[in-house]
Tab-separated table of C-alpha atoms in Angstrom:
chain	number	residue	atom	x	y	z
A	1	MET	CA	-51.275	35.536	7.249
A	2	LEU	CA	-47.920	36.921	6.161
A	3	PRO	CA	-46.618	40.465	6.646
A	4	ASP	CA	-47.736	43.225	4.324
A	5	PHE	CA	-45.018	45.664	5.567
A	6	SER	CA	-46.162	48.516	3.350
A	7	ASP	CA	-48.866	49.140	0.835
A	8	ARG	CA	-46.191	50.601	-1.427
A	9	ILE	CA	-43.828	47.623	-1.784
A	10	THR	CA	-46.020	44.724	-2.917
A	11	MET	CA	-48.618	43.545	-5.458
A	12	SER	CA	-52.381	43.867	-5.625
A	13	LEU	CA	-54.565	40.896	-4.794
A	14	THR	CA	-56.800	41.491	-7.778
A	15	GLU	CA	-54.010	41.358	-10.334
A	16	LEU	CA	-52.135	38.469	-8.714
A	17	SER	CA	-55.144	36.226	-8.417
A	18	GLY	CA	-56.555	37.086	-11.784
A	19	THR	CA	-59.828	38.270	-10.288
A	20	PRO	CA	-61.590	40.343	-12.932
A	21	THR	CA	-62.118	44.004	-12.257
A	22	PRO	CA	-65.799	44.962	-11.846
A	23	GLU	CA	-67.272	46.502	-14.952
A	24	PRO	CA	-68.682	50.000	-14.537
A	25	ALA	CA	-72.383	50.623	-14.939
A	26	THR	CA	-73.390	51.094	-18.532
A	27	THR	CA	-75.205	54.092	-19.945
A	28	THR	CA	-78.323	51.967	-20.231
A	29	GLY	CA	-78.509	51.748	-16.473
A	30	LYS	CA	-77.732	48.040	-16.246
A	31	PRO	CA	-75.716	47.126	-13.162
A	32	ALA	CA	-72.079	46.177	-13.616
A	33	ARG	CA	-71.116	42.487	-13.555
A	34	PRO	CA	-70.000	41.678	-10.026
A	35	ALA	CA	-66.387	40.691	-9.540
A	36	ARG	CA	-65.578	37.103	-8.612
A	37	ARG	CA	-64.851	36.970	-4.907
A	38	THR	CA	-61.626	35.342	-3.808
A	39	SER	CA	-62.166	32.561	-1.272
A	40	PRO	CA	-60.343	32.687	2.074
A	41	PHE	CA	-58.244	29.713	0.951
A	42	GLY	CA	-57.220	31.507	-2.223
A	43	ALA	CA	-56.462	34.733	-0.390
A	44	LEU	CA	-54.339	32.943	2.209
A	45	LEU	CA	-52.442	30.912	-0.399
A	46	LEU	CA	-51.878	34.010	-2.527
A	47	ARG	CA	-50.445	35.911	0.408
A	48	LEU	CA	-48.231	32.978	1.394
A	49	HIS	CA	-46.962	32.485	-2.163
A	50	PHE	CA	-46.318	36.170	-2.662
A	51	TYR	CA	-44.359	36.799	0.514
A	52	ALA	CA	-42.426	33.568	0.188
A	53	GLY	CA	-41.469	34.732	-3.292
A	54	ILE	CA	-40.403	38.165	-2.088
A	55	LEU	CA	-38.504	37.085	1.019
A	56	VAL	CA	-37.195	33.605	0.194
A	57	ALA	CA	-36.447	34.107	-3.503
A	58	PRO	CA	-33.017	35.687	-2.821
A	59	PHE	CA	-31.934	32.483	-1.080
A	60	LEU	CA	-33.231	30.471	-4.032
A	61	VAL	CA	-31.285	32.681	-6.440
A	62	VAL	CA	-28.063	31.908	-4.580
A	63	ALA	CA	-28.885	28.181	-4.466
A	64	ALA	CA	-29.700	28.142	-8.192
A	65	LEU	CA	-26.524	29.986	-9.182
A	66	THR	CA	-24.233	27.847	-7.031
A	67	GLY	CA	-26.034	24.684	-8.104
A	68	LEU	CA	-25.671	25.701	-11.731
A	69	ALA	CA	-21.936	26.110	-11.193
A	70	TYR	CA	-21.741	22.682	-9.528
A	71	THR	CA	-23.267	20.954	-12.559
A	72	THR	CA	-20.070	21.739	-14.478
A	73	THR	CA	-17.731	19.886	-12.083
A	74	PRO	CA	-17.113	16.791	-14.263
A	75	GLN	CA	-15.963	19.003	-17.118
A	76	LEU	CA	-13.949	21.221	-14.753
A	77	ASP	CA	-12.220	18.186	-13.283
A	78	SER	CA	-11.316	16.978	-16.761
A	79	ILE	CA	-9.861	20.383	-17.665
A	80	LEU	CA	-8.041	21.084	-14.404
A	81	TYR	CA	-6.970	17.609	-13.335
A	82	GLY	CA	-6.953	15.555	-16.490
A	83	ASP	CA	-3.245	14.812	-16.068
A	84	GLN	CA	-3.941	13.198	-12.689
A	85	LEU	CA	-7.276	11.505	-13.387
A	86	THR	CA	-6.560	9.865	-16.743
A	87	VAL	CA	-3.670	8.262	-18.605
A	88	ALA	CA	-2.535	9.442	-22.011
A	89	GLN	CA	-2.708	5.951	-23.476
A	90	ALA	CA	-4.283	2.813	-22.036
A	91	GLY	CA	-2.142	-0.322	-22.211
A	92	ASP	CA	-3.012	-3.970	-22.703
A	93	ARG	CA	-2.086	-5.168	-19.233
A	94	GLN	CA	-2.171	-3.530	-15.830
A	95	LEU	CA	0.522	-3.951	-13.213
A	96	PRO	CA	-0.335	-5.762	-9.975
A	97	LEU	CA	-1.874	-3.480	-7.373
A	98	ALA	CA	1.084	-4.197	-5.074
A	99	GLU	CA	3.438	-2.496	-7.516
A	100	GLN	CA	1.110	0.442	-7.987
A	101	ILE	CA	0.724	0.872	-4.229
A	102	GLY	CA	4.502	0.697	-3.858
A	103	ALA	CA	4.854	3.511	-6.378
A	104	ALA	CA	2.265	5.548	-4.483
A	105	ARG	CA	4.094	4.931	-1.210
A	106	ASN	CA	7.352	6.093	-2.773
A	107	ALA	CA	5.635	9.277	-3.919
A	108	HIS	CA	3.937	9.781	-0.552
A	109	PRO	CA	6.001	8.245	2.261
A	110	ASP	CA	3.834	9.536	5.120
A	111	GLY	CA	0.306	8.695	6.213
A	112	SER	CA	-1.930	5.640	6.272
A	113	ILE	CA	-3.539	4.130	3.195
A	114	THR	CA	-7.292	4.300	3.698
A	115	THR	CA	-8.636	3.226	0.287
A	116	VAL	CA	-7.425	2.085	-3.110
A	117	GLN	CA	-9.499	2.355	-6.283
A	118	PRO	CA	-7.965	0.341	-9.124
A	119	GLY	CA	-7.764	2.105	-12.473
A	120	ASP	CA	-9.843	0.962	-15.411
A	121	GLY	CA	-9.567	1.910	-19.077
A	122	ASP	CA	-8.009	5.371	-19.151
A	123	ARG	CA	-8.612	6.057	-15.441
A	124	THR	CA	-5.646	6.132	-13.082
A	125	THR	CA	-5.441	4.093	-9.900
A	126	THR	CA	-6.127	6.244	-6.833
A	127	VAL	CA	-4.346	5.541	-3.561
A	128	VAL	CA	-5.741	7.615	-0.702
A	129	PHE	CA	-3.620	8.549	2.324
A	130	SER	CA	-4.928	9.965	5.589
A	131	LEU	CA	-2.921	12.285	7.821
A	132	PRO	CA	-4.012	13.627	11.232
A	133	GLU	CA	-3.339	17.218	10.226
A	134	LEU	CA	-5.681	16.953	7.223
A	135	GLY	CA	-8.823	16.293	9.248
A	136	GLU	CA	-11.559	15.057	6.896
A	137	ASN	CA	-9.373	15.709	3.843
A	138	GLN	CA	-6.937	13.220	2.361
A	139	HIS	CA	-4.016	13.130	-0.016
A	140	THR	CA	-4.769	11.123	-3.145
A	141	VAL	CA	-1.919	9.840	-5.298
A	142	TYR	CA	-2.737	8.972	-8.915
A	143	ILE	CA	-0.821	6.056	-10.452
A	144	ASN	CA	-0.701	4.989	-14.087
A	145	PRO	CA	-1.902	1.373	-13.785
A	146	TYR	CA	0.039	0.330	-16.912
A	147	THR	CA	3.428	1.865	-16.149
A	148	GLY	CA	3.384	2.372	-12.370
A	149	GLU	CA	4.288	6.044	-12.835
A	150	SER	CA	2.927	8.576	-10.350
A	151	GLN	CA	0.927	11.256	-12.170
A	152	GLY	CA	0.698	13.566	-9.182
A	153	GLN	CA	-1.365	14.017	-6.049
A	154	LEU	CA	-4.250	16.208	-4.881
A	155	THR	CA	-5.819	17.105	-1.575
A	156	THR	CA	-9.267	15.531	-1.816
A	157	TRP	CA	-12.425	15.301	0.280
A	158	PHE	CA	-14.045	11.852	0.153
A	159	GLY	CA	-12.646	11.436	-3.352
A	160	SER	CA	-13.685	14.868	-4.629
A	161	THR	CA	-11.094	17.068	-6.297
A	162	PRO	CA	-10.280	20.541	-4.895
A	163	ALA	CA	-12.467	22.308	-7.487
A	164	THR	CA	-15.443	20.015	-6.890
A	165	THR	CA	-15.013	20.334	-3.126
A	166	TRP	CA	-14.876	24.142	-3.357
A	167	LEU	CA	-18.036	24.351	-5.462
A	168	ASP	CA	-19.794	21.808	-3.262
A	169	ASP	CA	-19.014	23.872	-0.160
A	170	LEU	CA	-20.172	26.999	-1.986
A	171	HIS	CA	-23.515	25.414	-2.810
A	172	ARG	CA	-24.067	23.872	0.624
A	173	HIS	CA	-22.943	26.640	2.969
A	174	LEU	CA	-21.234	29.458	0.995
A	175	HIS	CA	-17.935	28.609	2.731
A	176	LEU	CA	-19.437	29.901	5.969
A	177	GLY	CA	-19.585	26.575	7.771
A	178	THR	CA	-22.532	25.790	10.016
A	179	VAL	CA	-23.969	29.297	9.760
A	180	GLY	CA	-24.033	29.100	5.980
A	181	GLU	CA	-25.905	25.788	6.008
A	182	HIS	CA	-29.003	27.666	7.145
A	183	TYR	CA	-29.339	29.425	3.788
A	184	SER	CA	-29.556	26.229	1.740
A	185	GLU	CA	-31.917	24.541	4.200
A	186	LEU	CA	-34.183	27.592	4.234
A	187	ALA	CA	-34.279	27.614	0.431
A	188	ALA	CA	-35.052	23.874	0.238
A	189	SER	CA	-37.678	24.152	3.001
A	190	TRP	CA	-39.682	26.779	1.100
A	191	LEU	CA	-39.085	25.621	-2.468
A	192	TRP	CA	-41.734	22.900	-2.378
A	193	VAL	CA	-44.249	25.277	-0.755
A	194	MET	CA	-43.730	27.883	-3.452
A	195	ALA	CA	-43.874	25.317	-6.261
A	196	LEU	CA	-47.096	23.646	-5.089
A	197	GLY	CA	-48.681	26.976	-4.171
A	198	GLY	CA	-47.921	28.314	-7.633
A	199	VAL	CA	-49.543	25.289	-9.254
A	200	ILE	CA	-52.720	25.713	-7.193
A	201	LEU	CA	-52.920	29.441	-7.928
A	202	TRP	CA	-52.351	28.767	-11.624
A	203	TRP	CA	-55.145	26.168	-11.677
A	204	ARG	CA	-57.574	28.485	-9.894
A	205	ARG	CA	-56.958	31.181	-12.490
A	206	ARG	CA	-57.387	28.902	-15.472
A	207	GLY	CA	-61.043	28.153	-14.809
A	208	ALA	CA	-62.204	25.880	-17.631
A	209	ALA	CA	-60.471	22.525	-18.041
A	210	ARG	CA	-59.875	23.149	-21.760
A	211	ALA	CA	-58.061	26.411	-21.054
A	212	ALA	CA	-56.039	24.722	-18.320
A	213	ALA	CA	-54.883	21.996	-20.682
A	214	ARG	CA	-54.109	24.464	-23.483
A	215	HIS	CA	-51.898	26.638	-21.285
A	216	LEU	CA	-50.252	23.800	-19.382
A	217	LEU	CA	-47.274	23.760	-21.736
A	218	VAL	CA	-47.710	27.075	-23.565
A	219	PRO	CA	-47.885	30.434	-21.754
A	220	ASP	CA	-51.138	32.363	-21.970
A	221	LEU	CA	-50.086	35.434	-23.975
A	222	SER	CA	-53.564	36.323	-25.204
A	223	THR	CA	-54.291	38.730	-22.375
A	224	GLY	CA	-52.257	41.608	-23.727
A	225	LYS	CA	-48.999	43.102	-22.530
A	226	GLY	CA	-47.502	44.090	-19.232
A	227	VAL	CA	-48.116	42.159	-16.058
A	228	ARG	CA	-50.529	39.678	-17.642
A	229	ARG	CA	-48.013	38.594	-20.252
A	230	THR	CA	-45.279	38.336	-17.615
A	231	ARG	CA	-47.607	36.248	-15.473
A	232	GLY	CA	-48.164	33.913	-18.418
A	233	TRP	CA	-44.441	33.186	-18.672
A	234	HIS	CA	-44.068	32.969	-14.889
A	235	ALA	CA	-46.935	30.509	-14.451
A	236	THR	CA	-46.291	28.162	-17.372
A	237	THR	CA	-42.551	27.961	-16.775
A	238	GLY	CA	-43.285	27.168	-13.137
A	239	ILE	CA	-45.582	24.340	-14.233
A	240	TRP	CA	-42.815	22.929	-16.428
A	241	LEU	CA	-40.406	22.983	-13.497
A	242	THR	CA	-42.698	21.774	-10.714
A	243	VAL	CA	-41.680	18.105	-10.595
A	244	GLY	CA	-37.991	18.939	-10.800
A	245	LEU	CA	-38.245	21.635	-8.124
A	246	LEU	CA	-40.080	19.275	-5.776
A	247	PHE	CA	-37.352	16.698	-6.349
A	248	LEU	CA	-34.579	19.203	-5.593
A	249	SER	CA	-36.395	20.351	-2.461
A	250	VAL	CA	-36.894	16.853	-1.060
A	251	THR	CA	-33.423	15.544	-1.882
A	252	GLY	CA	-31.783	18.743	-0.663
A	253	LEU	CA	-33.556	18.442	2.686
A	254	THR	CA	-32.387	14.851	3.209
A	255	TRP	CA	-28.856	15.983	4.033
A	256	SER	CA	-29.618	19.403	5.508
A	257	ARG	CA	-28.675	20.199	9.087
A	258	TYR	CA	-31.999	20.095	10.942
A	259	ALA	CA	-34.538	18.580	8.539
A	260	GLY	CA	-31.887	16.059	7.486
A	261	ALA	CA	-31.460	14.945	11.091
A	262	ASN	CA	-35.214	14.382	11.363
A	263	PHE	CA	-35.145	12.468	8.085
A	264	ALA	CA	-32.344	10.247	9.384
A	265	ALA	CA	-34.279	9.634	12.598
A	266	GLY	CA	-37.278	8.591	10.507
A	267	LEU	CA	-35.145	6.132	8.536
A	268	ASP	CA	-33.866	4.682	11.796
A	269	ALA	CA	-37.400	4.302	13.126
A	270	LEU	CA	-38.424	2.481	9.949
A	271	SER	CA	-35.210	0.415	9.814
A	272	ALA	CA	-34.669	1.868	6.350
A	273	ARG	CA	-31.036	2.978	6.626
A	274	THR	CA	-28.341	1.751	4.244
A	275	PRO	CA	-27.338	-1.627	5.728
A	276	GLU	CA	-24.001	-1.843	7.468
A	277	ILE	CA	-21.608	-4.620	6.560
A	278	SER	CA	-19.828	-6.435	9.352
A	279	THR	CA	-16.027	-6.530	9.249
A	280	SER	CA	-15.632	-8.645	12.350
A	281	LEU	CA	-14.015	-12.057	12.029
A	282	THR	CA	-14.659	-15.101	14.170
A	283	ALA	CA	-13.019	-15.039	17.571
A	284	GLY	CA	-9.404	-16.092	17.358
A	285	GLY	CA	-9.372	-15.747	13.585
A	286	PRO	CA	-6.051	-15.095	11.865
A	287	ALA	CA	-4.844	-11.551	11.454
A	288	PRO	CA	-3.674	-10.284	8.059
A	289	ALA	CA	-0.240	-11.534	7.144
A	290	GLU	CA	2.701	-9.163	7.356
A	291	THR	CA	5.251	-10.770	5.080
A	292	GLY	CA	7.650	-9.029	2.727
A	293	GLY	CA	9.428	-9.783	-0.497
A	294	GLY	CA	8.538	-9.622	-4.162
A	295	HIS	CA	5.845	-6.971	-4.707
A	296	GLU	CA	4.780	-6.926	-1.054
A	297	HIS	CA	5.533	-3.307	-0.199
A	298	GLY	CA	4.451	-2.187	3.268
A	299	ALA	CA	1.193	-0.232	3.018
A	300	ALA	CA	0.293	1.594	6.212
A	301	GLY	CA	-3.395	0.988	6.750
A	302	ALA	CA	-5.722	2.114	9.494
A	303	GLY	CA	-4.669	-0.857	11.557
A	304	GLY	CA	-0.934	-0.613	10.905
A	305	VAL	CA	1.313	-2.204	8.287
A	306	VAL	CA	-0.458	-4.618	5.950
A	307	GLU	CA	0.675	-6.745	3.066
A	308	SER	CA	0.406	-4.882	-0.231
A	309	ALA	CA	-0.077	-8.118	-2.134
A	310	ALA	CA	-3.257	-8.619	-0.126
A	311	PHE	CA	-4.865	-5.897	-2.278
A	312	ASP	CA	-4.446	-8.114	-5.342
A	313	ARG	CA	-5.863	-11.150	-3.573
A	314	VAL	CA	-8.835	-9.240	-2.193
A	315	LEU	CA	-9.536	-7.735	-5.627
A	316	THR	CA	-9.442	-11.205	-7.186
A	317	VAL	CA	-11.955	-12.457	-4.616
A	318	ALA	CA	-14.218	-9.469	-5.314
A	319	ARG	CA	-14.139	-9.998	-9.076
A	320	GLY	CA	-14.930	-13.661	-8.571
A	321	ALA	CA	-17.892	-12.652	-6.391
A	322	GLY	CA	-19.357	-10.577	-9.223
A	323	LEU	CA	-18.244	-7.093	-8.170
A	324	SER	CA	-17.570	-5.681	-11.620
A	325	GLY	CA	-16.811	-2.132	-12.692
A	326	PRO	CA	-15.075	0.443	-10.507
A	327	VAL	CA	-14.533	-0.725	-6.940
A	328	GLU	CA	-12.954	0.701	-3.813
A	329	ILE	CA	-10.831	-1.471	-1.528
A	330	THR	CA	-10.628	-0.500	2.144
A	331	PRO	CA	-8.045	-2.261	4.357
A	332	ALA	CA	-9.110	-3.665	7.696
A	333	PRO	CA	-9.891	-0.924	10.224
A	334	GLU	CA	-7.964	-2.876	12.848
A	335	PRO	CA	-5.880	-6.085	13.010
A	336	GLY	CA	-8.003	-9.197	12.822
A	337	SER	CA	-10.843	-7.459	10.932
A	338	ALA	CA	-12.080	-8.047	7.411
A	339	TRP	CA	-11.333	-5.816	4.441
A	340	THR	CA	-14.205	-4.366	2.423
A	341	VAL	CA	-14.667	-4.010	-1.316
A	342	THR	CA	-17.421	-1.677	-2.524
A	343	GLN	CA	-18.738	-1.018	-6.001
A	344	VAL	CA	-18.652	2.736	-6.615
A	345	ASP	CA	-20.441	3.013	-9.960
A	346	ASN	CA	-23.011	5.753	-9.314
A	347	THR	CA	-24.348	6.042	-12.878
A	348	TRP	CA	-27.542	4.309	-13.871
A	349	PRO	CA	-27.856	1.371	-13.508
A	350	VAL	CA	-25.901	1.766	-10.306
A	351	ARG	CA	-23.629	-0.898	-8.882
A	352	LYS	CA	-23.267	-0.627	-5.107
A	353	ASP	CA	-22.763	-4.197	-3.881
A	354	ARG	CA	-20.273	-4.731	-1.043
A	355	ILE	CA	-18.384	-7.657	0.436
A	356	ALA	CA	-16.139	-8.180	3.447
A	357	VAL	CA	-13.084	-10.356	2.837
A	358	ASP	CA	-10.689	-12.088	5.210
A	359	PRO	CA	-7.331	-11.446	3.479
A	360	ALA	CA	-5.640	-14.291	5.366
A	361	SER	CA	-7.935	-16.961	3.930
A	362	ASP	CA	-9.280	-15.079	0.888
A	363	THR	CA	-12.833	-15.866	1.925
A	364	ILE	CA	-15.933	-13.674	1.943
A	365	THR	CA	-17.193	-13.114	5.482
A	366	ALA	CA	-20.170	-10.828	4.760
A	367	ARG	CA	-22.069	-9.403	1.810
A	368	SER	CA	-24.547	-6.565	1.215
A	369	ASP	CA	-26.151	-6.223	-2.209
A	370	PHE	CA	-27.889	-3.066	-3.407
A	371	ALA	CA	-30.884	-5.164	-4.467
A	372	ASP	CA	-31.457	-6.132	-0.833
A	373	TRP	CA	-31.410	-2.594	0.573
A	374	PRO	CA	-34.666	-1.187	2.014
A	375	LEU	CA	-36.671	0.760	-0.554
A	376	LEU	CA	-36.216	4.089	1.226
A	377	ALA	CA	-32.466	3.542	1.427
A	378	LYS	CA	-32.383	2.893	-2.324
A	379	LEU	CA	-34.473	5.955	-3.124
A	380	SER	CA	-32.416	8.139	-0.824
A	381	GLY	CA	-29.138	7.006	-2.388
A	382	LEU	CA	-30.394	7.384	-5.951
A	383	GLY	CA	-31.952	10.762	-5.158
A	384	ILE	CA	-28.691	12.138	-3.808
A	385	GLN	CA	-26.762	10.978	-6.878
A	386	ALA	CA	-29.367	12.574	-9.163
A	387	HIS	CA	-29.285	15.805	-7.131
A	388	MET	CA	-25.504	15.878	-7.635
A	389	GLY	CA	-25.833	15.348	-11.393
A	390	ILE	CA	-24.174	11.918	-11.397
A	391	LEU	CA	-26.941	9.345	-11.809
A	392	PHE	CA	-27.637	9.850	-15.520
A	393	GLY	CA	-24.336	11.374	-16.558
A	394	LEU	CA	-24.433	14.286	-19.000
A	395	VAL	CA	-28.239	14.110	-19.315
A	396	ASN	CA	-28.483	14.574	-15.541
A	397	GLN	CA	-26.209	17.624	-15.714
A	398	ILE	CA	-28.265	19.192	-18.494
A	399	LEU	CA	-31.542	18.649	-16.628
A	400	LEU	CA	-30.158	20.209	-13.454
A	401	ALA	CA	-28.777	23.176	-15.386
A	402	ALA	CA	-32.160	23.650	-17.079
A	403	LEU	CA	-33.908	23.555	-13.683
A	404	ALA	CA	-31.528	26.154	-12.268
A	405	LEU	CA	-31.913	28.480	-15.251
A	406	GLY	CA	-35.683	28.006	-15.296
A	407	LEU	CA	-35.950	28.797	-11.591
A	408	LEU	CA	-33.932	31.978	-12.110
A	409	CYS	CA	-36.332	33.000	-14.908
A	410	VAL	CA	-39.418	32.314	-12.768
A	411	ILE	CA	-37.976	34.410	-9.944
A	412	PHE	CA	-37.105	37.223	-12.368
A	413	TRP	CA	-40.637	37.242	-13.784
A	414	GLY	CA	-42.067	37.224	-10.252
A	415	TYR	CA	-40.105	40.318	-9.300
A	416	ARG	CA	-40.976	41.888	-12.646
A	417	MET	CA	-44.692	41.444	-11.941
A	418	TRP	CA	-44.159	43.088	-8.587
A	419	TRP	CA	-42.545	46.067	-10.290
A	420	GLN	CA	-45.079	46.224	-13.142
A	421	ARG	CA	-47.958	46.490	-10.669
A	422	ARG	CA	-46.508	49.614	-9.039
A	423	PRO	CA	-48.715	52.745	-8.944
A	424	THR	CA	-47.557	55.233	-11.581
A	425	ARG	CA	-49.845	58.187	-10.882
A	426	VAL	CA	-47.942	61.259	-9.727
A	427	ASP	CA	-49.786	61.383	-6.412
A	428	ARG	CA	-49.435	57.630	-5.731
A	429	ARG	CA	-46.115	56.745	-7.361
A	430	ALA	CA	-44.213	53.847	-5.717
A	431	ILE	CA	-41.429	51.421	-6.527
A	432	ALA	CA	-43.706	48.367	-6.501
A	433	GLY	CA	-47.299	47.205	-6.289
A	434	THR	CA	-49.677	46.881	-3.367
A	435	PRO	CA	-49.836	43.723	-1.233
A	436	PRO	CA	-52.375	40.908	-1.251
A	437	ALA	CA	-55.190	41.675	1.159
A	438	ARG	CA	-54.953	40.535	4.760
A	439	GLY	CA	-57.578	38.546	6.610
A	440	GLY	CA	-57.417	35.181	4.831
A	441	VAL	CA	-57.055	33.298	8.117
A	442	ARG	CA	-60.064	35.042	9.677
A	443	GLY	CA	-62.239	33.931	6.785
A	444	LEU	CA	-61.364	30.238	7.034
A	445	PRO	CA	-64.016	27.846	8.340
A	446	LEU	CA	-63.450	26.207	11.707
A	447	TRP	CA	-62.767	22.770	10.242
A	448	ALA	CA	-59.978	24.208	8.090
A	449	LEU	CA	-58.309	25.701	11.156
A	450	LEU	CA	-58.693	22.478	13.138
A	451	ILE	CA	-56.930	20.576	10.368
A	452	GLY	CA	-54.555	23.231	9.080
A	453	VAL	CA	-52.991	24.312	12.369
A	454	PRO	CA	-51.867	20.809	13.481
A	455	VAL	CA	-50.607	20.038	9.968
A	456	THR	CA	-48.631	23.280	9.864
A	457	VAL	CA	-47.160	22.552	13.301
A	458	ALA	CA	-46.178	19.031	12.208
A	459	ILE	CA	-44.496	20.340	9.059
A	460	GLY	CA	-42.755	23.006	11.116
A	461	TRP	CA	-41.436	20.338	13.472
A	462	ALA	CA	-40.140	18.203	10.600
A	463	LEU	CA	-38.708	21.251	8.799
A	464	PRO	CA	-37.582	23.525	11.642
A	465	LEU	CA	-36.370	26.454	9.541
A	466	PHE	CA	-39.674	26.489	7.675
A	467	GLY	CA	-41.588	26.432	10.962
A	468	LEU	CA	-39.523	29.223	12.488
A	469	THR	CA	-39.896	31.499	9.466
A	470	VAL	CA	-43.662	30.898	9.259
A	471	LEU	CA	-43.925	31.788	12.937
A	472	ALA	CA	-41.802	34.906	12.404
A	473	PHE	CA	-43.932	35.977	9.438
A	474	LEU	CA	-47.110	35.453	11.459
A	475	VAL	CA	-45.845	37.542	14.395
A	476	ILE	CA	-44.746	40.355	12.077
A	477	ASP	CA	-48.068	40.267	10.269
A	478	VAL	CA	-50.032	40.524	13.514
A	479	VAL	CA	-47.885	43.420	14.755
A	480	VAL	CA	-48.062	45.310	11.454
A	481	GLY	CA	-51.806	44.770	11.264
A	482	ALA	CA	-52.280	46.094	14.794
A	483	VAL	CA	-50.141	49.160	14.069
A	484	SER	CA	-52.056	49.833	10.829
A	485	ARG	CA	-55.394	49.706	12.647
A	486	ARG	CA	-54.164	52.132	15.318
A	487	ARG	CA	-52.953	54.597	12.677
A	488	ARG	CA	-56.131	54.401	10.590
A	489	PRO	CA	-58.145	57.598	11.138
A	490	ALA	CA	-61.574	57.128	12.616
A	491	ALA	CA	-64.506	57.824	10.340
A	492	ALA	CA	-65.898	61.328	10.813
A	493	PRO	CA	-69.393	61.340	12.400
A	494	THR	CA	-72.144	62.326	10.066
A	495	SER	CA	-74.540	65.137	11.100
A	496	PRO	CA	-78.198	65.250	10.123
A	497	ALA	CA	-79.013	67.282	7.070
A	498	PRO	CA	-80.531	70.690	7.792
A	499	ALA	CA	-84.278	70.953	7.470
A	500	GLY	CA	-85.557	71.921	4.119
A	501	SER	CA	-82.410	70.891	2.272
């Protein structure tokens, strides 16, 4: 099904599938034991798995390396920006938010305040300013909540520090923008295919259930050295990683460019999106007060100048409503609208409840609790946090790092098998092995084609980059096969043996 390009740059079907080599006839005249024939399904899956490994693995290597680097961002942030993110010594009592916001405004006179995240423990209070020239970025000022001292500012992206933002962009699109996003989506689109295909091929090779169970967690190293030993490490390590690789593939696709758009459309169709919270107030409702004096420093919000003391009142309402832990306060988007307070604790168990508050009357006008979200919205949110290494803290980081390193090892062993299967005879020497045999599709029964083709088309529609690459591989394979048949010399006609021979 997939291209074989050249008989000198790929691996043999017999060795990849584990099909035993036919035994030669013995001196006693007994016929050799026939080799086990590979089914069309096995041949097709083998060819698909092999070429996906050869052609897509480089993209997976890049994704694994950049993802591995991203797992270190919490520690990098602590090293690079510890002076901004934390205070040297936590006090007994925090200053009112109005005073802290006033200190932030003094340190950053320009821009509109978009969000405020009160400090807690040794964390500083973050006051985020938006400026038209920054685009999606913001300036974040870090205030010591106990002394009101500004500890500096950073250019952030949705709360992420410059180092985290840089590594995130590297992992998502290699700093190439929209063009670079194709690499990560292609890797995620094929990762699940390669993982599941490897599991099926491994199971077909194992044969007996007892052997399958014995080598599920321990590589089969009893078959000697060379390619068989390498295959043992490749297969068993892949089994260990399967669940994690499937998780990374699915969660990575949810926010990819094309497959992610289809996923979002599916959530909309199922009414499974994260619920919105209304910030509208009743018609003719009072607008936020704009008084001065005391600690009421002017804080330029999205809707203009708002009362800084309102941040303290809104925070008090939120705490009384049960919004504990770290929260983010967002001023009204426009005059006469409600403010929002959102829990931003993304570690397990997560706290993501939200309320809308009328700062003029200090009343809650709307509420959205995480417990009431649709199941798919919950799973999507939790999956993204786990993919980013946040959900389970340090344990999450270690698991992601182990997945990345394991995937790199599996890819290395795959390429090593390819190299180990190369012909070494002087007259047939090549840099790599021979390819899996063609013709798996032709051997499939009709019912398999009637089911498989529509399923493949549906998957290709949902995952466009996967569908396009499968189609490209199929076209190349057909062309190469046709060229190979045209170049194959015709069999020489046989002449009858001379009489009396």
